[in-house]
């Protein structure tokens, strides 16, 4: 695996080498090319990243087959979120401006979340309802199972 010492995602993935996927881990699924990781983003249970394991800056640095593999995983995560969490919308994005390492954000969104309809990093529109966030967080075990099932 090609890594860069100062890359946050390389460090995250290296940490998973010592701790396998499981209910207490952020790591949901991994193969020899990518990892699917739950993100601990307050107010956004189910926020997931699909992270390429090697330190690669752009999608077009990957072979066409590897690009297809990344997007297969992104769509599998989106479908699992839609099936288990019933969001109003799913945001899918790849930026890499702060962390130039191929990764995709897959974020279930709800009309009552703190930022909707803005992006999660945009201006806050309201306070999130703690009961709604807790109900969504309770779906995380089912989301994990659905992601794993979709990636078989």
PDB file of C-alpha atoms in Angstrom:
ATOM      1  CA  UNK A   1       0.000   0.000   0.000  1.00  0.00           C
ATOM      2  CA  UNK A   2       1.335   3.423  -0.989  1.00  0.00           C
ATOM      3  CA  UNK A   3       0.917   5.913   1.877  1.00  0.00           C
ATOM      4  CA  UNK A   4       1.941   9.440   2.779  1.00  0.00           C
ATOM      5  CA  UNK A   5       2.950  10.080   6.383  1.00  0.00           C
ATOM      6  CA  UNK A   6       1.094  13.394   6.690  1.00  0.00           C
ATOM      7  CA  UNK A   7      -2.171  12.248   5.049  1.00  0.00           C
ATOM      8  CA  UNK A   8      -5.074  11.906   7.490  1.00  0.00           C
ATOM      9  CA  UNK A   9      -6.715   9.161   5.436  1.00  0.00           C
ATOM     10  CA  UNK A  10      -3.471   7.176   5.136  1.00  0.00           C
ATOM     11  CA  UNK A  11      -3.146   7.379   8.932  1.00  0.00           C
ATOM     12  CA  UNK A  12      -6.774   6.320   9.407  1.00  0.00           C
ATOM     13  CA  UNK A  13      -6.384   3.307   7.126  1.00  0.00           C
ATOM     14  CA  UNK A  14      -3.104   2.308   8.785  1.00  0.00           C
ATOM     15  CA  UNK A  15      -4.893   2.350  12.149  1.00  0.00           C
ATOM     16  CA  UNK A  16      -7.391  -0.184  10.835  1.00  0.00           C
ATOM     17  CA  UNK A  17      -4.553  -2.624  10.156  1.00  0.00           C
ATOM     18  CA  UNK A  18      -4.346  -3.187  13.907  1.00  0.00           C
ATOM     19  CA  UNK A  19      -8.111  -3.213  14.512  1.00  0.00           C
ATOM     20  CA  UNK A  20     -10.392  -5.310  12.309  1.00  0.00           C
ATOM     21  CA  UNK A  21     -13.861  -4.221  11.247  1.00  0.00           C
ATOM     22  CA  UNK A  22     -16.521  -4.693  13.860  1.00  0.00           C
ATOM     23  CA  UNK A  23     -19.381  -3.041  15.662  1.00  0.00           C
ATOM     24  CA  UNK A  24     -17.088  -0.719  17.638  1.00  0.00           C
ATOM     25  CA  UNK A  25     -14.924   0.243  14.676  1.00  0.00           C
ATOM     26  CA  UNK A  26     -15.437   2.965  12.102  1.00  0.00           C
ATOM     27  CA  UNK A  27     -14.312   0.397   9.533  1.00  0.00           C
ATOM     28  CA  UNK A  28     -17.352  -1.288   7.998  1.00  0.00           C
ATOM     29  CA  UNK A  29     -15.828  -3.154   5.055  1.00  0.00           C
ATOM     30  CA  UNK A  30     -12.489  -3.454   3.320  1.00  0.00           C
ATOM     31  CA  UNK A  31     -10.949  -5.243   0.384  1.00  0.00           C
ATOM     32  CA  UNK A  32      -7.498  -5.026  -1.159  1.00  0.00           C
ATOM     33  CA  UNK A  33      -8.319  -1.700  -2.873  1.00  0.00           C
ATOM     34  CA  UNK A  34     -10.648   0.353  -0.715  1.00  0.00           C
ATOM     35  CA  UNK A  35     -12.286   0.751   2.657  1.00  0.00           C
ATOM     36  CA  UNK A  36     -15.779   1.822   3.706  1.00  0.00           C
ATOM     37  CA  UNK A  37     -15.730   3.876   6.885  1.00  0.00           C
ATOM     38  CA  UNK A  38     -18.476   5.340   9.077  1.00  0.00           C
ATOM     39  CA  UNK A  39     -17.691   8.930   9.975  1.00  0.00           C
ATOM     40  CA  UNK A  40     -18.403  10.231  13.474  1.00  0.00           C
ATOM     41  CA  UNK A  41     -20.018  13.468  12.322  1.00  0.00           C
ATOM     42  CA  UNK A  42     -22.296  14.893  15.047  1.00  0.00           C
ATOM     43  CA  UNK A  43     -25.869  15.140  13.829  1.00  0.00           C
ATOM     44  CA  UNK A  44     -25.218  12.954  10.777  1.00  0.00           C
ATOM     45  CA  UNK A  45     -25.445   9.249  11.671  1.00  0.00           C
ATOM     46  CA  UNK A  46     -24.752   7.129   8.627  1.00  0.00           C
ATOM     47  CA  UNK A  47     -22.268   9.573   7.092  1.00  0.00           C
ATOM     48  CA  UNK A  48     -19.892   7.254   5.264  1.00  0.00           C
ATOM     49  CA  UNK A  49     -16.658   7.552   3.318  1.00  0.00           C
ATOM     50  CA  UNK A  50     -15.421   5.228   0.618  1.00  0.00           C
ATOM     51  CA  UNK A  51     -11.625   5.561   0.726  1.00  0.00           C
ATOM     52  CA  UNK A  52      -9.101   4.276  -1.804  1.00  0.00           C
ATOM     53  CA  UNK A  53      -6.378   2.478   0.159  1.00  0.00           C
ATOM     54  CA  UNK A  54      -3.365   3.741  -1.790  1.00  0.00           C
ATOM     55  CA  UNK A  55      -2.492   7.412  -1.590  1.00  0.00           C
ATOM     56  CA  UNK A  56      -3.774   8.547  -4.973  1.00  0.00           C
ATOM     57  CA  UNK A  57      -4.741  12.171  -5.611  1.00  0.00           C
ATOM     58  CA  UNK A  58      -7.331  11.980  -8.418  1.00  0.00           C
ATOM     59  CA  UNK A  59      -9.860   9.473  -9.738  1.00  0.00           C
ATOM     60  CA  UNK A  60      -8.252   9.703 -13.173  1.00  0.00           C
ATOM     61  CA  UNK A  61      -4.979   8.476 -11.654  1.00  0.00           C
ATOM     62  CA  UNK A  62      -6.763   5.144 -11.200  1.00  0.00           C
ATOM     63  CA  UNK A  63      -7.241   2.610 -13.968  1.00  0.00           C
ATOM     64  CA  UNK A  64     -10.742   2.465 -15.476  1.00  0.00           C
ATOM     65  CA  UNK A  65     -11.319  -0.826 -13.635  1.00  0.00           C
ATOM     66  CA  UNK A  66     -10.305   0.718 -10.311  1.00  0.00           C
ATOM     67  CA  UNK A  67     -12.541   3.749 -10.923  1.00  0.00           C
ATOM     68  CA  UNK A  68     -15.436   1.364 -11.562  1.00  0.00           C
ATOM     69  CA  UNK A  69     -14.615  -0.457  -8.320  1.00  0.00           C
ATOM     70  CA  UNK A  70     -14.726   2.791  -6.328  1.00  0.00           C
ATOM     71  CA  UNK A  71     -18.054   3.813  -7.802  1.00  0.00           C
ATOM     72  CA  UNK A  72     -19.501   0.309  -7.311  1.00  0.00           C
ATOM     73  CA  UNK A  73     -18.763   0.740  -3.599  1.00  0.00           C
ATOM     74  CA  UNK A  74     -20.174   4.281  -3.499  1.00  0.00           C
ATOM     75  CA  UNK A  75     -23.444   3.129  -5.066  1.00  0.00           C
ATOM     76  CA  UNK A  76     -23.610   0.120  -2.729  1.00  0.00           C
ATOM     77  CA  UNK A  77     -23.293   2.447   0.277  1.00  0.00           C
ATOM     78  CA  UNK A  78     -25.893   4.851  -1.098  1.00  0.00           C
ATOM     79  CA  UNK A  79     -28.342   1.995  -1.659  1.00  0.00           C
ATOM     80  CA  UNK A  80     -27.745   0.675   1.862  1.00  0.00           C
ATOM     81  CA  UNK A  81     -28.404   4.143   3.304  1.00  0.00           C
ATOM     82  CA  UNK A  82     -31.604   4.518   1.296  1.00  0.00           C
ATOM     83  CA  UNK A  83     -32.847   1.071   2.271  1.00  0.00           C
ATOM     84  CA  UNK A  84     -32.083   1.236   5.993  1.00  0.00           C
ATOM     85  CA  UNK A  85     -32.250   4.931   6.841  1.00  0.00           C
ATOM     86  CA  UNK A  86     -34.875   6.284   4.388  1.00  0.00           C
ATOM     87  CA  UNK A  87     -33.250   9.710   3.954  1.00  0.00           C
ATOM     88  CA  UNK A  88     -34.939  12.488   2.014  1.00  0.00           C
ATOM     89  CA  UNK A  89     -31.785  12.752  -0.143  1.00  0.00           C
ATOM     90  CA  UNK A  90     -28.296  11.257  -0.294  1.00  0.00           C
ATOM     91  CA  UNK A  91     -25.371  13.584  -0.974  1.00  0.00           C
ATOM     92  CA  UNK A  92     -22.430  12.028  -2.806  1.00  0.00           C
ATOM     93  CA  UNK A  93     -19.277  14.117  -3.159  1.00  0.00           C
ATOM     94  CA  UNK A  94     -15.580  13.919  -3.776  1.00  0.00           C
ATOM     95  CA  UNK A  95     -13.436  16.940  -2.992  1.00  0.00           C
ATOM     96  CA  UNK A  96      -9.985  16.189  -1.670  1.00  0.00           C
ATOM     97  CA  UNK A  97      -9.016  19.851  -1.356  1.00  0.00           C
ATOM     98  CA  UNK A  98      -7.934  19.443   2.265  1.00  0.00           C
ATOM     99  CA  UNK A  99      -6.971  15.767   1.979  1.00  0.00           C
ATOM    100  CA  UNK A 100      -5.791  14.988  -1.568  1.00  0.00           C
ATOM    101  CA  UNK A 101      -6.461  11.259  -1.319  1.00  0.00           C
ATOM    102  CA  UNK A 102      -9.216   9.631  -3.391  1.00  0.00           C
ATOM    103  CA  UNK A 103     -12.307   9.302  -1.212  1.00  0.00           C
ATOM    104  CA  UNK A 104     -16.038   9.811  -1.570  1.00  0.00           C
ATOM    105  CA  UNK A 105     -18.490  11.163   0.998  1.00  0.00           C
ATOM    106  CA  UNK A 106     -21.902   9.465   1.053  1.00  0.00           C
ATOM    107  CA  UNK A 107     -24.219  11.383   3.381  1.00  0.00           C
ATOM    108  CA  UNK A 108     -27.858  10.620   4.177  1.00  0.00           C
ATOM    109  CA  UNK A 109     -29.766  13.890   4.426  1.00  0.00           C
ATOM    110  CA  UNK A 110     -33.091  14.788   5.985  1.00  0.00           C
ATOM    111  CA  UNK A 111     -35.225  17.901   5.689  1.00  0.00           C
ATOM    112  CA  UNK A 112     -34.890  18.403   9.458  1.00  0.00           C
ATOM    113  CA  UNK A 113     -31.097  18.025   9.676  1.00  0.00           C
ATOM    114  CA  UNK A 114     -29.176  21.058  10.906  1.00  0.00           C
ATOM    115  CA  UNK A 115     -27.984  22.232   7.491  1.00  0.00           C
ATOM    116  CA  UNK A 116     -30.624  21.059   4.987  1.00  0.00           C
ATOM    117  CA  UNK A 117     -30.930  22.119   2.185  1.00  0.00           C
ATOM    118  CA  UNK A 118     -27.378  23.462   2.470  1.00  0.00           C
ATOM    119  CA  UNK A 119     -24.364  21.141   2.357  1.00  0.00           C
ATOM    120  CA  UNK A 120     -23.288  19.772   5.728  1.00  0.00           C
ATOM    121  CA  UNK A 121     -20.444  22.308   5.847  1.00  0.00           C
ATOM    122  CA  UNK A 122     -22.742  25.199   4.856  1.00  0.00           C
ATOM    123  CA  UNK A 123     -24.696  27.610   6.996  1.00  0.00           C
ATOM    124  CA  UNK A 124     -26.673  25.927   9.752  1.00  0.00           C
ATOM    125  CA  UNK A 125     -30.428  26.308   9.210  1.00  0.00           C
ATOM    126  CA  UNK A 126     -31.739  24.980  12.527  1.00  0.00           C
ATOM    127  CA  UNK A 127     -30.834  22.903  15.548  1.00  0.00           C
ATOM    128  CA  UNK A 128     -31.100  19.204  14.884  1.00  0.00           C
ATOM    129  CA  UNK A 129     -33.797  17.351  16.794  1.00  0.00           C
ATOM    130  CA  UNK A 130     -31.900  15.132  19.269  1.00  0.00           C
ATOM    131  CA  UNK A 131     -34.648  12.471  19.173  1.00  0.00           C
ATOM    132  CA  UNK A 132     -34.479  12.272  15.355  1.00  0.00           C
ATOM    133  CA  UNK A 133     -30.680  12.025  15.424  1.00  0.00           C
ATOM    134  CA  UNK A 134     -30.864   9.300  18.100  1.00  0.00           C
ATOM    135  CA  UNK A 135     -33.434   7.352  16.057  1.00  0.00           C
ATOM    136  CA  UNK A 136     -31.146   7.517  13.027  1.00  0.00           C
ATOM    137  CA  UNK A 137     -28.124   6.489  15.095  1.00  0.00           C
ATOM    138  CA  UNK A 138     -30.083   3.440  16.256  1.00  0.00           C
ATOM    139  CA  UNK A 139     -30.159   2.335  12.598  1.00  0.00           C
ATOM    140  CA  UNK A 140     -26.358   2.131  12.329  1.00  0.00           C
ATOM    141  CA  UNK A 141     -26.110  -1.619  13.032  1.00  0.00           C
ATOM    142  CA  UNK A 142     -28.633  -2.271  10.238  1.00  0.00           C
ATOM    143  CA  UNK A 143     -26.746   0.137   7.958  1.00  0.00           C
ATOM    144  CA  UNK A 144     -23.466  -1.686   8.614  1.00  0.00           C
ATOM    145  CA  UNK A 145     -25.089  -5.016   7.777  1.00  0.00           C
ATOM    146  CA  UNK A 146     -26.706  -3.628   4.614  1.00  0.00           C
ATOM    147  CA  UNK A 147     -23.416  -2.148   3.394  1.00  0.00           C
ATOM    148  CA  UNK A 148     -21.614  -5.458   3.913  1.00  0.00           C
ATOM    149  CA  UNK A 149     -24.415  -7.326   2.152  1.00  0.00           C
ATOM    150  CA  UNK A 150     -24.366  -4.902  -0.800  1.00  0.00           C
ATOM    151  CA  UNK A 151     -20.596  -5.256  -1.148  1.00  0.00           C
ATOM    152  CA  UNK A 152     -20.570  -9.071  -1.377  1.00  0.00           C
TER     153      UNK A 152
END
